[in-house]
């Protein structure tokens, strides 16, 4: 088991915690991690790009001039691609970019991402994270005490005081244990997780 330090909101070490090898100590599968990131980015694409082909632009029903005898090259329509106002040759059309991954693959990719953060000492555990009110400076103070600038903060429950306090800080994102994903874990330099959230992750993904 990986043994990590547990910090309080002042950045002081107040204990240690053993992390389950079933979640935080697996063999890192870089291929599945890559696949999970590509899948998430692909699934986020709207796929709504569109341009008109020569069959869709208006006009061009009449042959602009007769076939022979004008000195011009033969033309069948003023809406052919080489004409101004003509259609696009291989025009993009709306499409769905999404693709699926197996549940076991997605689960292993998430475990691999979490394991890599533990191995790189980029996973910090807090004993608790609670505020009396919504204050951005309170969240900033906690992050500064941990020497963290770009962080994914994982909470066990939807604490609005914490979520709203962190919302206006650049390069900081909050997530619940059931909304964490490979892309965010890798995007942010540090994963800050509460002790309760770490235990929930172990229970759900073990």
PDB file of C-alpha atoms in Angstrom:
ATOM      1  CA  UNK A   1       0.000   0.000   0.000  1.00  0.00           C
ATOM      2  CA  UNK A   2       1.108   3.522  -0.748  1.00  0.00           C
ATOM      3  CA  UNK A   3       1.469   5.591   2.397  1.00  0.00           C
ATOM      4  CA  UNK A   4       0.798   9.315   1.929  1.00  0.00           C
ATOM      5  CA  UNK A   5       0.816  12.254   4.299  1.00  0.00           C
ATOM      6  CA  UNK A   6      -2.431  13.863   5.401  1.00  0.00           C
ATOM      7  CA  UNK A   7      -2.463  17.662   5.697  1.00  0.00           C
ATOM      8  CA  UNK A   8      -4.783  20.114   7.357  1.00  0.00           C
ATOM      9  CA  UNK A   9      -6.057  23.334   5.793  1.00  0.00           C
ATOM     10  CA  UNK A  10      -3.015  25.215   7.119  1.00  0.00           C
ATOM     11  CA  UNK A  11      -0.703  22.947   5.149  1.00  0.00           C
ATOM     12  CA  UNK A  12       0.654  21.134   8.218  1.00  0.00           C
ATOM     13  CA  UNK A  13       1.064  17.357   8.253  1.00  0.00           C
ATOM     14  CA  UNK A  14      -1.356  15.853  10.744  1.00  0.00           C
ATOM     15  CA  UNK A  15      -0.985  12.160   9.966  1.00  0.00           C
ATOM     16  CA  UNK A  16      -0.649   9.523   7.278  1.00  0.00           C
ATOM     17  CA  UNK A  17      -3.028   7.403   5.230  1.00  0.00           C
ATOM     18  CA  UNK A  18      -2.648   4.066   3.485  1.00  0.00           C
ATOM     19  CA  UNK A  19      -4.055   4.083  -0.055  1.00  0.00           C
ATOM     20  CA  UNK A  20      -5.411   0.859  -1.513  1.00  0.00           C
ATOM     21  CA  UNK A  21      -3.208  -0.758  -4.158  1.00  0.00           C
ATOM     22  CA  UNK A  22      -6.373  -1.860  -5.941  1.00  0.00           C
ATOM     23  CA  UNK A  23      -6.999   1.777  -6.941  1.00  0.00           C
ATOM     24  CA  UNK A  24      -3.867   3.815  -6.274  1.00  0.00           C
ATOM     25  CA  UNK A  25      -1.247   1.125  -6.894  1.00  0.00           C
ATOM     26  CA  UNK A  26      -2.135  -0.584 -10.162  1.00  0.00           C
ATOM     27  CA  UNK A  27       0.197  -1.099 -13.103  1.00  0.00           C
ATOM     28  CA  UNK A  28      -0.137   2.027 -15.236  1.00  0.00           C
ATOM     29  CA  UNK A  29      -1.611   1.259 -18.669  1.00  0.00           C
ATOM     30  CA  UNK A  30      -0.578   4.226 -20.796  1.00  0.00           C
ATOM     31  CA  UNK A  31      -2.517   3.034 -23.840  1.00  0.00           C
ATOM     32  CA  UNK A  32      -5.849   2.995 -21.983  1.00  0.00           C
ATOM     33  CA  UNK A  33      -5.083   6.363 -20.370  1.00  0.00           C
ATOM     34  CA  UNK A  34      -4.445   7.830 -23.826  1.00  0.00           C
ATOM     35  CA  UNK A  35      -7.600   6.206 -25.186  1.00  0.00           C
ATOM     36  CA  UNK A  36      -9.698   7.624 -22.335  1.00  0.00           C
ATOM     37  CA  UNK A  37      -8.418  11.156 -22.963  1.00  0.00           C
ATOM     38  CA  UNK A  38      -9.039  10.894 -26.709  1.00  0.00           C
ATOM     39  CA  UNK A  39     -12.531   9.534 -26.057  1.00  0.00           C
ATOM     40  CA  UNK A  40     -13.468  12.367 -23.723  1.00  0.00           C
ATOM     41  CA  UNK A  41     -12.218  15.049 -26.108  1.00  0.00           C
ATOM     42  CA  UNK A  42     -13.940  13.364 -29.053  1.00  0.00           C
ATOM     43  CA  UNK A  43     -17.225  12.986 -27.179  1.00  0.00           C
ATOM     44  CA  UNK A  44     -17.137  16.695 -26.284  1.00  0.00           C
ATOM     45  CA  UNK A  45     -17.025  17.712 -29.954  1.00  0.00           C
ATOM     46  CA  UNK A  46     -20.284  19.194 -31.232  1.00  0.00           C
ATOM     47  CA  UNK A  47     -19.767  17.937 -34.767  1.00  0.00           C
ATOM     48  CA  UNK A  48     -22.021  20.681 -36.133  1.00  0.00           C
ATOM     49  CA  UNK A  49     -19.680  22.063 -38.829  1.00  0.00           C
ATOM     50  CA  UNK A  50     -21.381  22.421 -42.209  1.00  0.00           C
ATOM     51  CA  UNK A  51     -20.651  23.814 -45.663  1.00  0.00           C
ATOM     52  CA  UNK A  52     -22.730  23.536 -48.818  1.00  0.00           C
ATOM     53  CA  UNK A  53     -21.813  21.358 -51.779  1.00  0.00           C
ATOM     54  CA  UNK A  54     -22.616  22.373 -55.366  1.00  0.00           C
ATOM     55  CA  UNK A  55     -25.949  20.578 -55.082  1.00  0.00           C
ATOM     56  CA  UNK A  56     -26.997  22.729 -52.124  1.00  0.00           C
ATOM     57  CA  UNK A  57     -25.991  26.300 -53.051  1.00  0.00           C
ATOM     58  CA  UNK A  58     -28.668  28.409 -54.736  1.00  0.00           C
ATOM     59  CA  UNK A  59     -28.627  29.254 -58.447  1.00  0.00           C
ATOM     60  CA  UNK A  60     -26.638  27.726 -61.246  1.00  0.00           C
ATOM     61  CA  UNK A  61     -29.491  25.896 -62.891  1.00  0.00           C
ATOM     62  CA  UNK A  62     -28.759  27.310 -66.318  1.00  0.00           C
ATOM     63  CA  UNK A  63     -25.706  26.586 -68.438  1.00  0.00           C
ATOM     64  CA  UNK A  64     -23.800  29.942 -68.478  1.00  0.00           C
ATOM     65  CA  UNK A  65     -22.905  29.782 -72.185  1.00  0.00           C
ATOM     66  CA  UNK A  66     -23.136  27.378 -75.053  1.00  0.00           C
ATOM     67  CA  UNK A  67     -20.790  24.392 -75.191  1.00  0.00           C
ATOM     68  CA  UNK A  68     -18.709  25.437 -78.215  1.00  0.00           C
ATOM     69  CA  UNK A  69     -17.641  28.507 -80.121  1.00  0.00           C
ATOM     70  CA  UNK A  70     -17.212  31.084 -77.323  1.00  0.00           C
ATOM     71  CA  UNK A  71     -13.489  30.685 -76.673  1.00  0.00           C
ATOM     72  CA  UNK A  72     -14.236  29.938 -73.036  1.00  0.00           C
ATOM     73  CA  UNK A  73     -13.791  26.589 -71.357  1.00  0.00           C
ATOM     74  CA  UNK A  74     -17.003  24.603 -71.262  1.00  0.00           C
ATOM     75  CA  UNK A  75     -19.092  25.219 -68.140  1.00  0.00           C
ATOM     76  CA  UNK A  76     -22.239  23.515 -66.994  1.00  0.00           C
ATOM     77  CA  UNK A  77     -23.113  25.654 -63.960  1.00  0.00           C
ATOM     78  CA  UNK A  78     -22.142  28.903 -62.243  1.00  0.00           C
ATOM     79  CA  UNK A  79     -22.206  27.066 -58.929  1.00  0.00           C
ATOM     80  CA  UNK A  80     -19.390  24.631 -59.693  1.00  0.00           C
ATOM     81  CA  UNK A  81     -16.528  24.741 -57.120  1.00  0.00           C
ATOM     82  CA  UNK A  82     -14.229  26.863 -59.308  1.00  0.00           C
ATOM     83  CA  UNK A  83     -16.789  29.677 -59.526  1.00  0.00           C
ATOM     84  CA  UNK A  84     -17.190  32.460 -56.970  1.00  0.00           C
ATOM     85  CA  UNK A  85     -20.265  31.560 -54.964  1.00  0.00           C
ATOM     86  CA  UNK A  86     -19.919  27.933 -55.939  1.00  0.00           C
ATOM     87  CA  UNK A  87     -20.169  24.937 -53.655  1.00  0.00           C
ATOM     88  CA  UNK A  88     -17.328  23.452 -51.576  1.00  0.00           C
ATOM     89  CA  UNK A  89     -15.738  20.344 -53.085  1.00  0.00           C
ATOM     90  CA  UNK A  90     -15.556  18.027 -50.063  1.00  0.00           C
ATOM     91  CA  UNK A  91     -17.757  20.016 -47.713  1.00  0.00           C
ATOM     92  CA  UNK A  92     -17.847  19.055 -44.030  1.00  0.00           C
ATOM     93  CA  UNK A  93     -21.206  17.801 -42.817  1.00  0.00           C
ATOM     94  CA  UNK A  94     -22.602  17.312 -39.287  1.00  0.00           C
ATOM     95  CA  UNK A  95     -21.319  14.076 -37.784  1.00  0.00           C
ATOM     96  CA  UNK A  96     -21.004  12.263 -34.494  1.00  0.00           C
ATOM     97  CA  UNK A  97     -17.418  11.849 -33.259  1.00  0.00           C
ATOM     98  CA  UNK A  98     -18.260   9.818 -30.161  1.00  0.00           C
ATOM     99  CA  UNK A  99     -16.931   6.337 -29.581  1.00  0.00           C
ATOM    100  CA  UNK A 100     -17.264   3.923 -26.694  1.00  0.00           C
ATOM    101  CA  UNK A 101     -14.860   2.295 -24.288  1.00  0.00           C
ATOM    102  CA  UNK A 102     -15.583  -0.796 -22.254  1.00  0.00           C
ATOM    103  CA  UNK A 103     -16.416  -0.187 -18.592  1.00  0.00           C
ATOM    104  CA  UNK A 104     -13.431  -2.242 -17.441  1.00  0.00           C
ATOM    105  CA  UNK A 105     -11.144  -0.237 -19.721  1.00  0.00           C
ATOM    106  CA  UNK A 106     -12.468   3.092 -18.428  1.00  0.00           C
ATOM    107  CA  UNK A 107     -12.107   1.937 -14.835  1.00  0.00           C
ATOM    108  CA  UNK A 108      -8.530   0.761 -15.382  1.00  0.00           C
ATOM    109  CA  UNK A 109      -7.654   4.013 -17.173  1.00  0.00           C
ATOM    110  CA  UNK A 110      -8.919   6.007 -14.181  1.00  0.00           C
ATOM    111  CA  UNK A 111      -6.974   3.821 -11.745  1.00  0.00           C
ATOM    112  CA  UNK A 112      -3.862   4.229 -13.896  1.00  0.00           C
ATOM    113  CA  UNK A 113      -4.226   8.017 -13.852  1.00  0.00           C
ATOM    114  CA  UNK A 114      -4.659   8.073 -10.071  1.00  0.00           C
ATOM    115  CA  UNK A 115      -1.698   5.717  -9.605  1.00  0.00           C
ATOM    116  CA  UNK A 116       0.528   7.931 -11.771  1.00  0.00           C
ATOM    117  CA  UNK A 117      -0.344  10.925  -9.600  1.00  0.00           C
ATOM    118  CA  UNK A 118       0.580   9.004  -6.442  1.00  0.00           C
ATOM    119  CA  UNK A 119       3.858   7.825  -7.971  1.00  0.00           C
ATOM    120  CA  UNK A 120       4.743  11.401  -8.964  1.00  0.00           C
ATOM    121  CA  UNK A 121       3.841  12.738  -5.481  1.00  0.00           C
ATOM    122  CA  UNK A 122       1.165  14.904  -7.035  1.00  0.00           C
ATOM    123  CA  UNK A 123      -1.723  13.631  -4.947  1.00  0.00           C
ATOM    124  CA  UNK A 124      -2.315  15.505  -1.679  1.00  0.00           C
ATOM    125  CA  UNK A 125      -4.750  14.335   0.976  1.00  0.00           C
ATOM    126  CA  UNK A 126      -6.530  16.826   3.252  1.00  0.00           C
ATOM    127  CA  UNK A 127      -8.102  15.742   6.516  1.00  0.00           C
ATOM    128  CA  UNK A 128     -11.074  17.992   5.684  1.00  0.00           C
ATOM    129  CA  UNK A 129     -11.988  20.985   3.549  1.00  0.00           C
ATOM    130  CA  UNK A 130     -14.776  23.151   4.961  1.00  0.00           C
ATOM    131  CA  UNK A 131     -15.555  26.860   4.987  1.00  0.00           C
ATOM    132  CA  UNK A 132     -18.076  28.834   7.016  1.00  0.00           C
ATOM    133  CA  UNK A 133     -18.967  30.967   4.015  1.00  0.00           C
ATOM    134  CA  UNK A 134     -18.213  31.595   0.368  1.00  0.00           C
ATOM    135  CA  UNK A 135     -14.841  33.339   0.229  1.00  0.00           C
ATOM    136  CA  UNK A 136     -12.405  32.958  -2.653  1.00  0.00           C
ATOM    137  CA  UNK A 137      -9.537  34.140  -0.469  1.00  0.00           C
ATOM    138  CA  UNK A 138     -10.160  31.244   1.938  1.00  0.00           C
ATOM    139  CA  UNK A 139      -9.661  28.709  -0.852  1.00  0.00           C
ATOM    140  CA  UNK A 140      -6.652  30.624  -2.148  1.00  0.00           C
ATOM    141  CA  UNK A 141      -5.145  30.548   1.339  1.00  0.00           C
ATOM    142  CA  UNK A 142      -5.518  26.753   1.562  1.00  0.00           C
ATOM    143  CA  UNK A 143      -3.928  26.224  -1.860  1.00  0.00           C
ATOM    144  CA  UNK A 144      -1.065  28.593  -1.043  1.00  0.00           C
ATOM    145  CA  UNK A 145      -0.376  26.734   2.200  1.00  0.00           C
ATOM    146  CA  UNK A 146      -0.098  23.513   0.181  1.00  0.00           C
ATOM    147  CA  UNK A 147       2.119  25.213  -2.458  1.00  0.00           C
ATOM    148  CA  UNK A 148      -0.411  24.347  -5.150  1.00  0.00           C
ATOM    149  CA  UNK A 149      -1.276  26.527  -8.147  1.00  0.00           C
ATOM    150  CA  UNK A 150      -2.993  24.294 -10.717  1.00  0.00           C
ATOM    151  CA  UNK A 151      -5.186  21.784  -8.929  1.00  0.00           C
ATOM    152  CA  UNK A 152      -8.127  19.443  -9.222  1.00  0.00           C
ATOM    153  CA  UNK A 153      -9.936  19.457  -5.864  1.00  0.00           C
ATOM    154  CA  UNK A 154     -11.933  16.275  -5.275  1.00  0.00           C
ATOM    155  CA  UNK A 155     -14.731  16.436  -2.700  1.00  0.00           C
ATOM    156  CA  UNK A 156     -16.793  13.672  -1.153  1.00  0.00           C
ATOM    157  CA  UNK A 157     -19.994  15.709  -1.147  1.00  0.00           C
ATOM    158  CA  UNK A 158     -21.235  18.817  -2.945  1.00  0.00           C
ATOM    159  CA  UNK A 159     -20.188  21.510  -0.457  1.00  0.00           C
ATOM    160  CA  UNK A 160     -21.350  24.749  -2.081  1.00  0.00           C
ATOM    161  CA  UNK A 161     -19.136  26.892   0.144  1.00  0.00           C
ATOM    162  CA  UNK A 162     -16.044  25.102  -1.172  1.00  0.00           C
ATOM    163  CA  UNK A 163     -17.250  24.818  -4.777  1.00  0.00           C
ATOM    164  CA  UNK A 164     -18.190  28.491  -5.069  1.00  0.00           C
ATOM    165  CA  UNK A 165     -15.053  29.626  -3.227  1.00  0.00           C
ATOM    166  CA  UNK A 166     -12.902  27.818  -5.786  1.00  0.00           C
ATOM    167  CA  UNK A 167     -14.923  28.711  -8.855  1.00  0.00           C
ATOM    168  CA  UNK A 168     -13.280  32.066  -9.503  1.00  0.00           C
ATOM    169  CA  UNK A 169      -9.673  30.864  -9.136  1.00  0.00           C
ATOM    170  CA  UNK A 170      -7.832  30.282 -12.400  1.00  0.00           C
ATOM    171  CA  UNK A 171      -6.476  26.760 -12.966  1.00  0.00           C
ATOM    172  CA  UNK A 172      -8.532  25.283 -10.117  1.00  0.00           C
ATOM    173  CA  UNK A 173     -11.453  22.925 -10.617  1.00  0.00           C
ATOM    174  CA  UNK A 174     -13.622  21.075  -8.122  1.00  0.00           C
ATOM    175  CA  UNK A 175     -15.092  17.625  -8.744  1.00  0.00           C
ATOM    176  CA  UNK A 176     -17.029  15.000  -6.825  1.00  0.00           C
ATOM    177  CA  UNK A 177     -15.872  11.404  -6.463  1.00  0.00           C
ATOM    178  CA  UNK A 178     -18.431  10.297  -9.066  1.00  0.00           C
ATOM    179  CA  UNK A 179     -17.438  12.966 -11.627  1.00  0.00           C
ATOM    180  CA  UNK A 180     -13.649  12.575 -11.704  1.00  0.00           C
ATOM    181  CA  UNK A 181     -12.204  11.641 -15.079  1.00  0.00           C
ATOM    182  CA  UNK A 182      -8.822  10.806 -16.602  1.00  0.00           C
ATOM    183  CA  UNK A 183      -8.555  14.050 -18.577  1.00  0.00           C
ATOM    184  CA  UNK A 184      -8.937  16.320 -15.528  1.00  0.00           C
ATOM    185  CA  UNK A 185      -6.621  14.183 -13.384  1.00  0.00           C
ATOM    186  CA  UNK A 186      -3.866  14.563 -15.975  1.00  0.00           C
ATOM    187  CA  UNK A 187      -4.648  18.173 -16.929  1.00  0.00           C
ATOM    188  CA  UNK A 188      -4.065  19.621 -13.455  1.00  0.00           C
ATOM    189  CA  UNK A 189      -0.616  19.466 -11.886  1.00  0.00           C
ATOM    190  CA  UNK A 190      -1.900  18.347  -8.490  1.00  0.00           C
ATOM    191  CA  UNK A 191      -4.898  16.350  -7.311  1.00  0.00           C
ATOM    192  CA  UNK A 192      -6.071  17.565  -3.907  1.00  0.00           C
ATOM    193  CA  UNK A 193      -8.457  15.042  -2.368  1.00  0.00           C
ATOM    194  CA  UNK A 194     -10.145  15.029   1.011  1.00  0.00           C
ATOM    195  CA  UNK A 195      -9.651  11.986   3.228  1.00  0.00           C
ATOM    196  CA  UNK A 196     -13.344  11.100   2.968  1.00  0.00           C
ATOM    197  CA  UNK A 197     -13.238  11.407  -0.827  1.00  0.00           C
ATOM    198  CA  UNK A 198     -10.176   9.145  -1.042  1.00  0.00           C
ATOM    199  CA  UNK A 199     -11.978   6.502   1.004  1.00  0.00           C
ATOM    200  CA  UNK A 200     -15.067   6.758  -1.221  1.00  0.00           C
ATOM    201  CA  UNK A 201     -12.940   6.389  -4.374  1.00  0.00           C
ATOM    202  CA  UNK A 202     -11.385   3.239  -2.906  1.00  0.00           C
ATOM    203  CA  UNK A 203     -14.830   1.801  -2.117  1.00  0.00           C
ATOM    204  CA  UNK A 204     -16.295   2.565  -5.538  1.00  0.00           C
ATOM    205  CA  UNK A 205     -13.376   1.634  -7.805  1.00  0.00           C
ATOM    206  CA  UNK A 206     -11.662  -1.156  -5.867  1.00  0.00           C
TER     207      UNK A 206
END
